[in-house]
Short mmCIF file of C-alpha atoms and ligand atoms in Angstrom, two decimals:
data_model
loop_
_atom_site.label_atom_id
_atom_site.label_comp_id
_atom_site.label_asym_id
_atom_site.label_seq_id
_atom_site.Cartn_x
_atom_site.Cartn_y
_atom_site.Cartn_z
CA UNK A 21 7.43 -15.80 2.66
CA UNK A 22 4.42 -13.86 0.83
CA UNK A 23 1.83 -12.24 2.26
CA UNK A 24 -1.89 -13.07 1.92
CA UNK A 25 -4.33 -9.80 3.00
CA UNK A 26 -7.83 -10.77 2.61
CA UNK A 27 -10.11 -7.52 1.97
CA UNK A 28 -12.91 -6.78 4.34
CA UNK A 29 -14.11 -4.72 1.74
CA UNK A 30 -15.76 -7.83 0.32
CA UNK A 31 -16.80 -9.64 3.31
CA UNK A 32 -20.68 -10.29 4.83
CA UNK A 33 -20.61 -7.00 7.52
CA UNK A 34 -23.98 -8.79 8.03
CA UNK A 35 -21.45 -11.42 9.74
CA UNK A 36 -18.54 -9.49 10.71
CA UNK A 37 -17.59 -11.45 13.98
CA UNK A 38 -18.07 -14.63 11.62
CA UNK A 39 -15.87 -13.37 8.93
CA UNK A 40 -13.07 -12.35 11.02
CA UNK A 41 -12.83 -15.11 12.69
CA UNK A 42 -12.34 -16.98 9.58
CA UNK A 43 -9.73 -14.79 8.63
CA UNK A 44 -8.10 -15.60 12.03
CA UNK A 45 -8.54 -19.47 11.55
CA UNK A 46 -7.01 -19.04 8.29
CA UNK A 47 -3.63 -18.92 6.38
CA UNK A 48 -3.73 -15.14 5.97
CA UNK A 49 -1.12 -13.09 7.32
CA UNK A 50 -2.89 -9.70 7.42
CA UNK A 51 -6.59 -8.19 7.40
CA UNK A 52 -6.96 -5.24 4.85
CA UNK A 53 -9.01 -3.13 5.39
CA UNK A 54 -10.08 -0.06 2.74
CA UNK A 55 -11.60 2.93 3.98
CA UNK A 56 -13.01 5.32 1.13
CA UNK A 57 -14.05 8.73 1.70
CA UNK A 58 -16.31 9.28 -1.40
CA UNK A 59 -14.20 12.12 -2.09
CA UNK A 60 -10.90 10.85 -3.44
CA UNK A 61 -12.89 7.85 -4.83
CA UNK A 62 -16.23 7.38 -5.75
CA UNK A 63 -17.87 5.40 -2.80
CA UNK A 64 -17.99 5.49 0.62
CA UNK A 65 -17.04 2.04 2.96
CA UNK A 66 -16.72 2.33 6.28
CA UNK A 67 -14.72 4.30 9.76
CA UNK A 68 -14.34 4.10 12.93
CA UNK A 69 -17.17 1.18 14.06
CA UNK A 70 -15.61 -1.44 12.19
CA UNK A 71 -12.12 -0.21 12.75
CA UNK A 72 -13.64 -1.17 16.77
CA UNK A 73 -14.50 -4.61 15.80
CA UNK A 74 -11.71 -5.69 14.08
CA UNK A 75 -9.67 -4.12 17.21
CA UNK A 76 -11.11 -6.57 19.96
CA UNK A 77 -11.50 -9.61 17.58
CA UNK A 78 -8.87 -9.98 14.82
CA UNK A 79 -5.48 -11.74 16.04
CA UNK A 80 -3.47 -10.30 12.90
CA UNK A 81 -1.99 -7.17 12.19
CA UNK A 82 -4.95 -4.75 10.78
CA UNK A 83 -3.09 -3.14 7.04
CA UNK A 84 -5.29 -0.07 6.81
CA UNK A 85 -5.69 1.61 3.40
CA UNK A 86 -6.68 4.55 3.54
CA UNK A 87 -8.15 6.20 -0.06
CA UNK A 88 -9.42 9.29 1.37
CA UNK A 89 -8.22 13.28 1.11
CA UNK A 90 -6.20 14.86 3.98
CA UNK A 91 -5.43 11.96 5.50
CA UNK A 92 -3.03 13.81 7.75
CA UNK A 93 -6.06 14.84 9.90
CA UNK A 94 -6.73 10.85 10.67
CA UNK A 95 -3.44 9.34 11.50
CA UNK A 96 -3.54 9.70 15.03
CA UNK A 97 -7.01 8.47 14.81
CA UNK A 98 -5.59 5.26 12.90
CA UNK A 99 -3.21 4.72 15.08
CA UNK A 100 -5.35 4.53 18.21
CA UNK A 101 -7.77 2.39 16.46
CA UNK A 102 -5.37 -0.70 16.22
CA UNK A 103 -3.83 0.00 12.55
CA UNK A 104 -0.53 -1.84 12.30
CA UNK A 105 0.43 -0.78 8.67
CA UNK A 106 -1.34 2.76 7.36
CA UNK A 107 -0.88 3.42 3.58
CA UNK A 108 -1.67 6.27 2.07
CA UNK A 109 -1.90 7.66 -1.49
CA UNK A 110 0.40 9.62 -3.01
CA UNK A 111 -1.57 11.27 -5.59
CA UNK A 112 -3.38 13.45 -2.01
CA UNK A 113 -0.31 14.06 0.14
CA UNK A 114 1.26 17.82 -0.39
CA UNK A 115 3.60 16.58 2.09
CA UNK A 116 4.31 12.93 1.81
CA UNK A 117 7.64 12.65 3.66
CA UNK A 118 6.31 14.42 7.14
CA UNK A 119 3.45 11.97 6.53
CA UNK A 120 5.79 8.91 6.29
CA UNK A 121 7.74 10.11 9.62
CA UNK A 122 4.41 11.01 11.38
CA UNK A 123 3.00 7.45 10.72
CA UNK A 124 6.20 5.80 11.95
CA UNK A 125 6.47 7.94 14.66
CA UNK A 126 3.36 6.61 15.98
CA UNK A 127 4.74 3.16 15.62
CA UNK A 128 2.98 1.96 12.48
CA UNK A 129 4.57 0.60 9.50
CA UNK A 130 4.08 3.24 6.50
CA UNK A 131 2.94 2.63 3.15
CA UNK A 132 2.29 4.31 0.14
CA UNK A 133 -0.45 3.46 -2.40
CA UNK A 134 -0.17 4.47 -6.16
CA UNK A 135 -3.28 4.39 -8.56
CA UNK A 136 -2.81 2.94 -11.79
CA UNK A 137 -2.21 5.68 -14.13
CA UNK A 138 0.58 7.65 -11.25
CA UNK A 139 4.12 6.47 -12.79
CA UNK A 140 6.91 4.63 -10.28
CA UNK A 141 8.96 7.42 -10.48
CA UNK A 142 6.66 9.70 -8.45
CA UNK A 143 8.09 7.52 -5.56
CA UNK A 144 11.47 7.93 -6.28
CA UNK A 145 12.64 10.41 -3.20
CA UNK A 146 10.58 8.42 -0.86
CA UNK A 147 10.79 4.50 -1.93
CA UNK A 148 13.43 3.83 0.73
CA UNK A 149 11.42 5.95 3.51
CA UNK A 150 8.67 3.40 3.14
CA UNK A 151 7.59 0.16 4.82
CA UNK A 152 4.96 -0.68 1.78
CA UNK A 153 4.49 -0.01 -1.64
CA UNK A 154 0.66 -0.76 -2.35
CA UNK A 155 0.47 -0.92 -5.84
CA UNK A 156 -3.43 -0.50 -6.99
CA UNK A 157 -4.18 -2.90 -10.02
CA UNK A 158 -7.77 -1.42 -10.18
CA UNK A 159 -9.09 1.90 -10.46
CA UNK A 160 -9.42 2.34 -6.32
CA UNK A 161 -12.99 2.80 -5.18
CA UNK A 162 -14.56 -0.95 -5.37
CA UNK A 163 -14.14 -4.84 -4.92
CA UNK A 164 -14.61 -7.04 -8.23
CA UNK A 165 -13.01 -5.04 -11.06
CA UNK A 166 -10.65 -6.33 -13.49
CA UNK A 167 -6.80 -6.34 -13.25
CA UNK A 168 -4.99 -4.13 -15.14
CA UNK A 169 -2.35 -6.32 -17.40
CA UNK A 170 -0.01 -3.18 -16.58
CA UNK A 171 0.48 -3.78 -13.10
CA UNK A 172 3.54 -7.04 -14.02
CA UNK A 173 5.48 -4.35 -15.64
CA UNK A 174 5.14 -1.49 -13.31
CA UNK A 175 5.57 -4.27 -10.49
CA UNK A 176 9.30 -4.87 -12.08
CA UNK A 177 10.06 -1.13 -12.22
CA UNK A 178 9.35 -0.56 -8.62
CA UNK A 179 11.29 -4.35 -7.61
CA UNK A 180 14.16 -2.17 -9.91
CA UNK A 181 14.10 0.77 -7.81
CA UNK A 182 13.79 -0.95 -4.31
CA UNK A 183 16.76 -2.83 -5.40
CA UNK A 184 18.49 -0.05 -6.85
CA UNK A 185 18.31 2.40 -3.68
CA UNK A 186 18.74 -0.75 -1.13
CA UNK A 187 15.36 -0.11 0.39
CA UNK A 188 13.77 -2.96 2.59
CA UNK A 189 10.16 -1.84 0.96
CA UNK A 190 7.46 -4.91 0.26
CA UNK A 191 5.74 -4.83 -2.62
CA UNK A 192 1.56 -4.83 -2.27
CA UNK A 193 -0.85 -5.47 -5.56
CA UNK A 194 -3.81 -4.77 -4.62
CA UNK A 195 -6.97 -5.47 -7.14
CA UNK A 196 -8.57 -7.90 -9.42
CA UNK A 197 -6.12 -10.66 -7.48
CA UNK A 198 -6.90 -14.47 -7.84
CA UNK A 199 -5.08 -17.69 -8.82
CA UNK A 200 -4.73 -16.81 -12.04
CA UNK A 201 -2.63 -14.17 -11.37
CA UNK A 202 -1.14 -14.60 -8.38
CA UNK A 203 2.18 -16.96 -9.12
CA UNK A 204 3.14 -14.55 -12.19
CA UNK A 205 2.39 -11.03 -9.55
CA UNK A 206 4.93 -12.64 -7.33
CA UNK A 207 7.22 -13.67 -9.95
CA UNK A 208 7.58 -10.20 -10.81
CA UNK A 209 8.19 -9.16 -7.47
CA UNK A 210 4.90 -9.17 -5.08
CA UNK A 211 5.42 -9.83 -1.18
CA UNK A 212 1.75 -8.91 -0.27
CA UNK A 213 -1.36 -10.50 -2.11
CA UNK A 214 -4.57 -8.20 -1.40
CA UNK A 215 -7.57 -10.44 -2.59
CA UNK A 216 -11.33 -9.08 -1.31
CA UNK A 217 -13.96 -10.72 -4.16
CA UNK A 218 -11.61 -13.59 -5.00
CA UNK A 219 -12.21 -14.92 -1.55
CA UNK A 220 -15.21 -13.64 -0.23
CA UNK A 221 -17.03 -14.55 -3.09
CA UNK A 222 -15.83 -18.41 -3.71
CA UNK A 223 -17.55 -21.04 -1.72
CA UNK A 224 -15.23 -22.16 0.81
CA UNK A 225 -13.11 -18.50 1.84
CA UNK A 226 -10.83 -20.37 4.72
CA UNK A 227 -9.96 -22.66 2.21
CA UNK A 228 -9.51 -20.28 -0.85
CA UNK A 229 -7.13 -18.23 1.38
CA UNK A 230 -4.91 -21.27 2.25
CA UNK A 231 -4.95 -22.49 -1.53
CA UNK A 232 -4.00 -18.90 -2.54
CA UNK A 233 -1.06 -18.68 -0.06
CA UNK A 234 0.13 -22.04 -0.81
CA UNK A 235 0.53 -21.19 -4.55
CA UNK A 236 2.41 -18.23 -3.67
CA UNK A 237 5.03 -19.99 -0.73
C1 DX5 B 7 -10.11 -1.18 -4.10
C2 DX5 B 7 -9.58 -1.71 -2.80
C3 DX5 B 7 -9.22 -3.13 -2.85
C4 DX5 B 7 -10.38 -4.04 -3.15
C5 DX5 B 7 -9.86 -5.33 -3.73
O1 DX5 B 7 -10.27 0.17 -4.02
O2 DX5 B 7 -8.43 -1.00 -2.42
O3 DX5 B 7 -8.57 -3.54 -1.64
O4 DX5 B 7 -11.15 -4.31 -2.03
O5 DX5 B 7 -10.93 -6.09 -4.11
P1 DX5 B 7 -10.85 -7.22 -5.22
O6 DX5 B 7 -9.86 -8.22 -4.73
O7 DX5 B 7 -12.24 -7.73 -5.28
O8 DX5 B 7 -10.38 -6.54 -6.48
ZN1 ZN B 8 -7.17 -1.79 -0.71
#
């Protein structure tokens, strides 16, 4: 079974109760949600208010990505807010295994996010620590941009390596996901489709999401 994780990143906060519930009406298995600090990427989204909302109203587990600096100081914070999966990037953690145990410890499934220019092998010590791999096939920071043609290969080095080490890890792409892409990302070894513009953009979302997961199962 893949995964499909719609991005609130791209959705109508002018609608927010409206949006999620179409999310929960939908196919989708998970809500992702990207919180930027303006400080490990160039733009600032969104914290704790609309962590709250998605708390009382969505009905599927909340995959929080987190692309901000110390995020040590916030997983507590995550935690309490409702986040069922917290991913975090590698490129800011000094100390990315006591981040990995302090995530799980507070029940959440762990992740890791890489950006496109950090290489596989940076997760080589950790890979079979980890609940997710989130591999970013944008530049993190914003909804729309292109996908990087890259991402199929370094998608079949990390399926390698989770084979290699016997590590239960799923496999995330997140960026610049649509139908065009999505059968050949899970060919090479995706388990989780992000998609934010793809869906929130095209007329019909509900039914975008459903066409996009059936493609994929
Ligand atoms: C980018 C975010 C993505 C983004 C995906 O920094 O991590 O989750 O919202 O958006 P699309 O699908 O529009 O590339
Ligand atoms: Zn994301």
């Amino acid at each position: 079974m893949k995964f499909i994780a719609p991005s609130m990143l791209a959705c109508d906060f002018g609608k927010l109760d409206v949006e999620i519930d179409m999310v929960n009406k939908s196919k989708a298995n998970w809500f992702h949600i990207d919180v930027m600090d303006g400080v490990f990427v160039p733009n600032i989204s969104f914290g704790s208010p609309i962590m709250k909302v998605l708390k009382n109203s969505a009905e599927k587990p909340l995959d929080v990505h987190l692309m901000i600096v110390e995020p040590e100081k916030y997983i507590k914070k995550f935690a309490d807010m409702g986040a069922n999966i917290l991913t975090v990037h590698v490129e800011v953690c000094k100390h990315l295994h006591s981040i990995v145990q302090k995530i799980k410890n507070l029940n959440m499934k762990a992740g890791v996010a890489i950006n496109p220019h950090t290489p596989i092998s940076s997760l080589t010590s950790i890979i079979s620590e980890l609940d997710l791999v989130c591999l970013m096939s944008v530049n993190p920071g914003f909804g729309g941009q292109t996908f990087i043609e890259n991402s199929y290969k370094k998608i079949k080095d990390l399926k390698k390596l989770i084979i290699e080490t016997n590590s239960k890890t799923l496999i995330e792409i997140d960026g610049g996901v649509s139908s065009k892409n999505a059968k050949k990302l899970v060919k090479c070894g995706a388990d989780i489709l992000v998609a934010g513009s793809f869906v929130f953009k095209s007329k019909n979302p509900s039914e975008t999401i459903n066409n996009l997961s059936s493609l994929v199962n």
